[in-house]
XYZ file of C-alpha atoms in Angstrom:
506
model
C 126.229 -1.381 89.900
C 128.738 0.289 92.240
C 130.345 3.466 91.020
C 132.866 4.223 93.767
C 135.394 2.342 95.902
C 137.282 4.268 98.555
C 140.235 3.346 100.775
C 140.926 5.535 103.821
C 144.083 5.536 105.944
C 144.748 1.848 105.221
C 147.726 0.098 106.850
C 148.744 -3.562 106.676
C 151.606 -5.788 107.663
C 151.806 -9.577 107.754
C 151.759 -11.239 111.180
C 155.270 -11.359 112.627
C 156.599 -8.774 110.210
C 158.471 -5.791 111.598
C 157.521 -3.450 108.764
C 154.317 -2.240 107.074
C 153.778 -3.362 103.481
C 151.132 -0.623 103.111
C 150.861 2.354 105.429
C 148.181 5.043 105.624
C 147.086 4.579 102.022
C 144.243 6.752 100.662
C 142.940 5.614 97.259
C 139.811 6.109 95.190
C 138.489 3.916 92.352
C 135.513 4.608 90.088
C 133.907 3.080 87.030
C 136.618 2.523 84.385
C 140.071 1.022 84.827
C 142.769 1.854 87.345
C 146.219 0.298 87.066
C 148.312 -0.932 89.980
C 152.059 -1.100 89.323
C 155.131 -1.945 91.396
C 157.997 -4.350 91.713
C 157.610 -8.074 92.402
C 156.748 -8.572 96.076
C 155.858 -4.911 96.579
C 152.294 -5.656 97.760
C 150.116 -5.303 94.646
C 148.350 -8.631 95.126
C 148.114 -7.963 98.885
C 146.262 -4.726 98.107
C 143.872 -6.695 95.848
C 143.175 -9.208 98.642
C 142.525 -6.357 101.100
C 139.952 -4.940 98.695
C 138.181 -8.273 98.334
C 138.229 -8.842 102.099
C 140.433 -11.941 101.920
C 142.907 -10.040 104.119
C 142.003 -7.644 106.954
C 143.826 -4.329 107.409
C 145.579 -3.375 110.672
C 143.902 0.026 110.475
C 141.767 2.068 108.100
C 138.639 1.236 106.166
C 137.501 0.207 102.686
C 134.136 1.552 101.536
C 132.146 0.131 98.610
C 133.973 -3.191 98.117
C 130.882 -5.420 98.289
C 130.973 -8.104 95.595
C 134.560 -7.555 94.487
C 135.884 -10.381 92.303
C 139.629 -11.126 92.149
C 141.131 -12.904 89.104
C 144.499 -14.239 90.324
C 147.785 -14.514 88.435
C 147.588 -18.333 88.487
C 143.857 -19.121 88.169
C 142.512 -22.679 88.105
C 139.975 -23.660 85.435
C 137.381 -26.160 86.694
C 135.450 -28.314 84.241
C 132.121 -27.545 85.893
C 132.705 -23.802 85.551
C 133.571 -24.161 81.849
C 130.591 -26.445 81.215
C 128.165 -24.076 82.935
C 129.496 -21.145 80.907
C 129.497 -22.994 77.577
C 125.920 -24.196 77.923
C 124.516 -20.911 79.156
C 122.380 -19.787 76.199
C 121.971 -16.135 77.202
C 122.920 -13.362 74.783
C 125.410 -12.135 77.335
C 127.357 -15.393 77.482
C 127.182 -15.671 73.705
C 128.683 -12.222 73.422
C 131.711 -13.099 75.593
C 132.227 -16.505 73.931
C 132.366 -14.791 70.582
C 134.433 -11.865 71.916
C 137.155 -14.102 73.428
C 137.063 -16.979 70.983
C 135.732 -19.662 73.336
C 134.875 -22.890 71.492
C 132.712 -25.839 72.612
C 135.514 -28.345 72.039
C 137.443 -26.646 74.860
C 135.432 -28.823 77.282
C 136.600 -32.064 75.620
C 140.241 -31.041 75.763
C 140.201 -29.080 79.022
C 143.225 -30.965 80.393
C 145.235 -30.056 77.310
C 144.277 -26.431 76.825
C 147.273 -24.156 76.549
C 147.822 -21.621 79.321
C 146.686 -18.914 76.920
C 143.453 -20.743 76.053
C 142.717 -21.332 79.763
C 143.320 -17.673 80.456
C 140.831 -16.669 77.743
C 138.155 -18.957 79.203
C 138.663 -17.666 82.750
C 138.596 -14.045 81.577
C 135.348 -14.705 79.699
C 133.763 -16.291 82.810
C 135.011 -13.401 84.977
C 133.555 -10.611 82.831
C 130.364 -12.623 82.145
C 129.657 -12.737 85.915
C 129.586 -8.940 85.670
C 130.793 -8.092 89.194
C 130.614 -4.499 90.411
C 134.379 -4.593 91.029
C 136.672 -6.725 88.851
C 140.364 -7.089 89.856
C 142.569 -8.657 87.209
C 146.065 -9.779 88.227
C 148.402 -10.072 85.187
C 145.537 -11.011 82.839
C 147.589 -10.990 79.592
C 150.280 -13.415 80.743
C 150.324 -16.360 78.289
C 148.165 -14.569 75.703
C 149.318 -14.402 72.072
C 148.776 -11.175 70.109
C 145.424 -12.254 68.736
C 144.133 -13.259 72.198
C 145.521 -10.075 73.712
C 143.691 -7.957 71.114
C 140.463 -9.798 71.988
C 141.054 -9.128 75.658
C 141.699 -5.400 75.095
C 138.344 -5.191 73.336
C 136.701 -7.078 76.222
C 138.251 -4.627 78.697
C 136.575 -1.741 76.936
C 133.197 -3.474 77.238
C 133.336 -3.858 81.022
C 131.346 -1.043 82.694
C 132.101 -1.585 86.396
C 135.065 -0.620 88.612
C 138.080 -2.267 86.959
C 141.402 -2.705 88.767
C 144.331 -3.935 86.683
C 147.521 -5.311 88.214
C 149.974 -5.577 85.353
C 153.492 -5.070 84.005
C 152.125 -4.718 80.467
C 152.728 -1.089 79.452
C 150.281 -1.249 76.497
C 147.539 -2.484 78.820
C 148.274 0.071 81.543
C 147.999 2.898 79.011
C 144.285 2.092 78.749
C 143.738 3.030 82.412
C 142.535 6.424 83.552
C 144.665 6.434 86.738
C 147.517 4.412 88.236
C 148.457 3.414 91.779
C 152.226 3.137 92.282
C 153.117 0.688 95.111
C 156.513 1.245 96.713
C 156.365 -0.133 100.294
C 155.031 1.230 102.497
C 153.602 3.905 100.187
C 150.739 3.427 97.715
C 150.391 6.644 95.678
C 147.656 7.251 93.130
C 148.172 9.491 90.095
C 145.774 10.596 87.385
C 146.249 9.557 83.761
C 147.314 6.392 81.998
C 150.643 4.710 82.805
C 152.743 6.860 80.477
C 151.130 10.073 81.722
C 151.343 8.970 85.369
C 155.054 8.107 84.987
C 155.733 11.588 83.644
C 153.919 13.101 86.606
C 155.752 10.751 88.976
C 159.112 11.842 87.576
C 158.203 15.521 88.046
C 157.154 14.852 91.642
C 160.385 13.007 92.379
C 162.454 15.801 90.837
C 160.712 18.232 93.181
C 161.281 15.927 96.128
C 164.965 15.641 95.180
C 165.298 19.431 95.082
C 163.634 19.730 98.479
C 165.878 16.976 99.820
C 168.987 18.829 98.682
C 167.717 22.037 100.376
C 167.140 20.105 103.581
C 170.634 18.635 103.436
C 172.209 22.074 102.948
C 170.144 23.583 105.758
C 171.014 20.714 108.107
C 174.701 21.064 107.302
C 174.567 24.751 108.183
C 172.829 23.961 111.472
C 175.442 21.316 112.301
C 178.197 23.872 111.667
C 176.337 26.509 113.685
C 175.930 24.093 116.597
C 179.638 23.344 116.550
C 180.573 27.024 116.305
C 178.293 28.113 119.152
C 179.474 25.317 121.400
C 183.056 26.381 120.777
C 182.215 30.057 121.452
C 180.338 29.229 124.611
C 183.214 27.105 125.854
C 185.722 29.870 125.097
C 183.600 32.648 126.657
C 182.878 30.700 129.833
C 186.298 29.151 130.297
C 187.913 31.947 132.283
C 184.795 32.700 134.329
C 184.042 29.039 135.040
C 187.521 27.877 135.814
C 189.546 30.835 137.040
C 188.689 30.031 140.689
C 189.740 26.414 140.379
C 193.152 25.095 141.092
C 195.064 23.855 138.059
C 195.222 20.564 139.894
C 191.425 20.325 140.466
C 190.831 17.985 137.526
C 187.573 16.632 138.931
C 186.034 20.123 139.209
C 187.000 21.030 135.663
C 185.658 17.727 134.341
C 182.297 18.296 136.115
C 182.008 21.777 134.528
C 182.795 20.488 131.040
C 180.288 17.619 131.474
C 177.595 20.014 132.711
C 178.187 22.361 129.801
C 178.135 19.521 127.254
C 174.933 17.977 128.595
C 173.101 21.276 128.796
C 173.139 21.755 132.585
C 175.118 24.973 132.200
C 172.484 27.508 131.115
C 173.835 29.487 128.149
C 175.558 26.741 126.137
C 172.934 24.166 127.071
C 169.998 26.222 125.721
C 171.785 26.903 122.445
C 172.638 23.243 122.121
C 169.082 22.146 122.899
C 167.547 24.600 120.426
C 169.871 23.679 117.569
C 169.610 19.928 118.195
C 165.824 20.238 118.111
C 165.976 21.976 114.728
C 168.464 19.371 113.414
C 166.131 16.604 114.626
C 163.237 18.176 112.736
C 165.398 18.399 109.625
C 166.334 14.725 109.891
C 162.661 13.689 110.193
C 161.776 15.757 107.162
C 164.713 14.294 105.240
C 163.591 10.746 106.122
C 160.023 11.535 105.060
C 161.207 12.932 101.728
C 163.429 9.934 101.098
C 160.484 7.569 101.559
C 158.643 9.367 98.751
C 161.352 8.483 96.239
C 161.214 5.216 94.311
C 163.993 2.759 94.998
C 166.899 3.514 92.734
C 168.853 0.300 93.279
C 171.398 -0.463 90.593
C 169.841 -3.449 88.883
C 171.683 -5.904 86.707
C 172.979 -9.424 86.922
C 175.596 -11.376 84.988
C 174.591 -14.831 83.850
C 177.441 -17.288 84.352
C 176.376 -19.599 81.541
C 178.663 -22.132 79.972
C 179.503 -22.754 76.339
C 179.336 -26.332 75.069
C 182.353 -27.766 73.236
C 180.081 -30.029 71.176
C 179.609 -29.447 67.472
C 175.869 -29.349 68.021
C 173.415 -29.780 70.937
C 170.518 -31.192 68.959
C 169.818 -32.419 65.438
C 166.683 -34.070 64.041
C 165.491 -34.891 60.574
C 161.892 -34.264 59.506
C 159.486 -36.186 61.726
C 156.163 -36.025 63.573
C 155.392 -35.798 67.247
C 152.153 -37.188 68.646
C 151.101 -35.652 71.968
C 147.753 -37.460 71.914
C 145.689 -34.286 71.869
C 147.931 -32.708 69.238
C 150.136 -33.853 66.361
C 153.076 -31.670 65.389
C 155.122 -32.075 62.254
C 158.809 -31.136 62.570
C 160.999 -29.774 59.830
C 164.741 -30.400 59.946
C 166.024 -28.864 63.207
C 169.536 -28.087 64.426
C 170.630 -26.375 67.621
C 174.249 -25.336 68.002
C 176.179 -24.191 71.112
C 175.841 -20.550 70.011
C 172.198 -20.764 68.811
C 169.721 -18.118 70.041
C 166.204 -19.233 69.011
C 162.725 -17.791 69.572
C 159.926 -20.361 69.063
C 156.748 -18.581 67.975
C 153.172 -19.631 67.349
C 149.609 -19.021 68.477
C 147.998 -20.174 71.744
C 147.350 -23.913 71.587
C 149.780 -24.571 68.708
C 152.014 -26.836 70.839
C 154.939 -24.593 71.841
C 155.037 -25.579 75.525
C 154.506 -29.269 74.675
C 157.419 -29.137 72.269
C 159.715 -27.472 74.837
C 158.958 -30.175 77.419
C 159.637 -32.908 74.811
C 162.784 -31.103 73.655
C 164.207 -30.873 77.195
C 163.746 -34.640 77.685
C 165.081 -35.515 74.222
C 168.449 -33.810 74.735
C 171.497 -35.902 75.432
C 172.746 -33.532 78.112
C 173.143 -33.898 81.870
C 170.544 -32.069 83.936
C 173.009 -29.552 85.341
C 173.885 -28.436 81.803
C 170.283 -27.572 80.903
C 168.100 -25.010 82.580
C 164.411 -25.500 81.817
C 162.032 -22.807 83.005
C 158.318 -23.776 82.797
C 155.526 -21.289 82.237
C 154.212 -21.837 85.758
C 155.573 -23.586 88.832
C 153.613 -26.458 90.355
C 153.443 -26.874 94.126
C 156.006 -29.644 93.777
C 158.302 -27.388 91.694
C 158.179 -24.705 94.369
C 158.815 -27.141 97.217
C 161.811 -28.708 95.420
C 163.280 -25.309 94.548
C 162.958 -24.047 98.133
C 164.564 -27.199 99.560
C 167.392 -27.039 97.015
C 168.079 -23.405 97.981
C 167.951 -24.054 101.704
C 170.450 -26.924 101.427
C 173.037 -24.746 99.632
C 176.197 -23.826 101.498
C 176.452 -20.224 102.732
C 178.650 -19.063 99.860
C 176.314 -20.287 97.129
C 173.283 -19.077 99.047
C 174.867 -15.620 99.262
C 175.393 -15.599 95.468
C 171.729 -16.493 94.902
C 170.508 -13.736 97.227
C 172.853 -11.225 95.589
C 171.406 -12.077 92.177
C 167.847 -11.740 93.494
C 168.769 -8.289 94.839
C 170.126 -7.278 91.416
C 166.781 -8.410 89.960
C 165.172 -5.767 92.166
C 163.655 -7.961 94.910
C 164.290 -8.016 98.636
C 166.487 -11.048 99.546
C 165.167 -11.048 103.120
C 161.759 -12.154 101.800
C 163.404 -15.256 100.345
C 164.922 -16.047 103.736
C 161.950 -15.218 105.934
C 158.868 -16.096 103.855
C 157.398 -19.079 102.078
C 154.657 -17.031 100.394
C 156.498 -15.656 97.363
C 154.880 -13.870 94.463
C 155.022 -15.713 91.083
C 157.682 -13.215 90.002
C 159.827 -13.970 93.068
C 159.614 -17.706 92.426
C 160.822 -17.055 88.866
C 163.729 -14.913 90.123
C 164.745 -17.561 92.642
C 164.744 -20.166 89.897
C 166.916 -17.965 87.639
C 169.327 -17.215 90.456
C 169.703 -20.856 91.550
C 170.416 -21.878 87.933
C 173.462 -19.560 87.718
C 175.568 -21.839 89.901
C 175.465 -24.715 87.391
C 176.744 -22.669 84.401
C 174.132 -24.234 82.058
C 175.067 -24.625 78.412
C 171.431 -24.425 77.213
C 168.528 -22.329 78.466
C 165.006 -23.490 77.610
C 162.665 -20.716 78.737
C 158.873 -20.851 78.489
C 157.384 -17.346 78.785
C 160.304 -16.010 80.936
C 158.870 -12.462 81.267
C 155.514 -13.587 82.711
C 155.064 -12.249 86.266
C 158.288 -10.180 86.135
C 158.145 -6.442 86.826
C 159.336 -3.990 84.149
C 162.756 -3.365 85.690
C 163.416 -7.113 86.021
C 162.449 -7.696 82.394
C 165.099 -5.208 81.347
C 167.654 -7.065 83.520
C 166.637 -10.362 81.883
C 166.990 -8.828 78.410
C 170.552 -7.752 79.256
C 171.396 -11.247 80.591
C 170.098 -13.074 77.548
C 171.767 -10.669 75.077
C 175.196 -11.366 76.603
C 174.833 -15.048 77.588
C 177.328 -17.297 75.744
C 175.109 -20.376 76.084
C 172.510 -21.589 73.601
C 168.951 -20.323 74.202
C 165.566 -21.623 73.093
C 162.640 -19.572 74.360
C 158.925 -18.968 73.938
C 157.437 -15.541 74.590
C 154.410 -13.458 73.570
C 156.093 -10.260 74.773
C 156.579 -8.389 71.471
C 158.897 -5.682 72.814
C 161.036 -8.311 74.574
C 161.405 -10.348 71.365
C 162.152 -7.276 69.275
C 165.013 -6.271 71.565
C 166.517 -9.784 71.604
C 166.156 -10.231 67.833
C 166.826 -14.011 67.994
C 166.532 -16.360 65.018
C 163.082 -17.900 64.642
C 161.493 -21.307 64.788
C 157.788 -21.088 64.001
C 154.746 -23.323 64.431
C 152.151 -22.725 61.759
C 149.373 -24.982 60.438
C 150.595 -27.874 62.600
C 154.223 -27.750 61.460
C 157.347 -26.499 63.219
C 159.913 -25.121 60.846
C 163.228 -23.374 61.322
C 164.728 -20.447 59.478
C 168.041 -19.464 61.037
C 168.168 -16.371 58.804
C 164.847 -14.972 59.969
C 164.482 -13.137 63.283
C 161.172 -12.749 65.053
C 161.372 -8.990 64.490
C 161.724 -9.402 60.696
C 158.932 -11.983 60.645
C 156.629 -9.782 62.700
C 157.133 -6.841 60.349
C 156.617 -8.988 57.232
């Protein structure tokens, strides 16, 4: 099995793009796990595809990437792959089936497996194939706590070169080094995510100090250039102009122009020397600035509405039959001010219930915002068309919101190849214009970078509208502290006095 993967002087930009996404990157990976972190659209997945050979760099080389396997953010589970894995009777496949809780009945209900169950199967197949290099892109999206714990154990069992693209801080803290992607720079630091962030902050503090010194030195040079020019003009004035008639304006103008442009020896040399030094300072300043992470002020206000109804939804005890799953419902009520977190394990029926709930509501479409776990090709196409047909004012508002979520609005205008996180941000931003009275959100933090999750937390904490959401992000749920609806043993029950945080600690 391979033990080293090296990247030397790697640069890449997409055809037609005016800027490099990655420039002159030098990275080294060895057996164990390396994390790759960065904002949505920063180039993390692009780097993975360069390593596997799916994309070709503009310059540089990658050594030791033979047999690299890439596990994408939105993988597709094929029945033949599952069948082959399930009926492989080797000890190795048995180990991973047991490790990740893969059951034989998964094949019979493959079309109805939850996203979390599919993810577990695909992870098991990926590690079972035992590639020399395994690249996992957001592997814990959709996983409940039990499944995530199983995956963390599986990670520790993999012995090859592991590359982890993730926004999950707990997962990243299991890595021995981290690559921070901030276009066009990809910088590798030793240590897990927490340790690497501390080192990154120290480096940026040093860069900031150097930047301030450069600014001060440049300011002094600017002042010196101005002073010397003035002195040279004063010293030469009598000598240069005393033989000219007061009325010879053309002659005086030629002398001033010659002096200013450097054709008059003394002043010109001083000017040339100082301008050269100032130019060097400006280049150094620009270089230092590029080493600093973007410090954009993030934050967006959600212009949600507040329904004047007494309630948005009420239902007595009943039972839902989804064909592959029956779900008993306790008495449920959703009010205009309700903030609800629906919790349950993978495969318990949370997403199925949210879809049913959105259709069951007696509300117009523009008053409800439903965010699915993943976008289908049709979803993406409809969203893009809807955005493109907006008038310039509304389109500007959408782009402004995307910027406050930490993504580059020009990518939305110029590209059709968005990252999953960018699709999610576009969907959020477009929804603002309708002032929805109810938000139904299925795994809203999946695919979002850490800074964007914090923005979303702030939005949801202050939104006046009703909210019903599903999430397996423990920290996210703790900070929101919503009331809880819970699916357990095939029954969905509501307790408006219990928050997820209290329930989790119980």
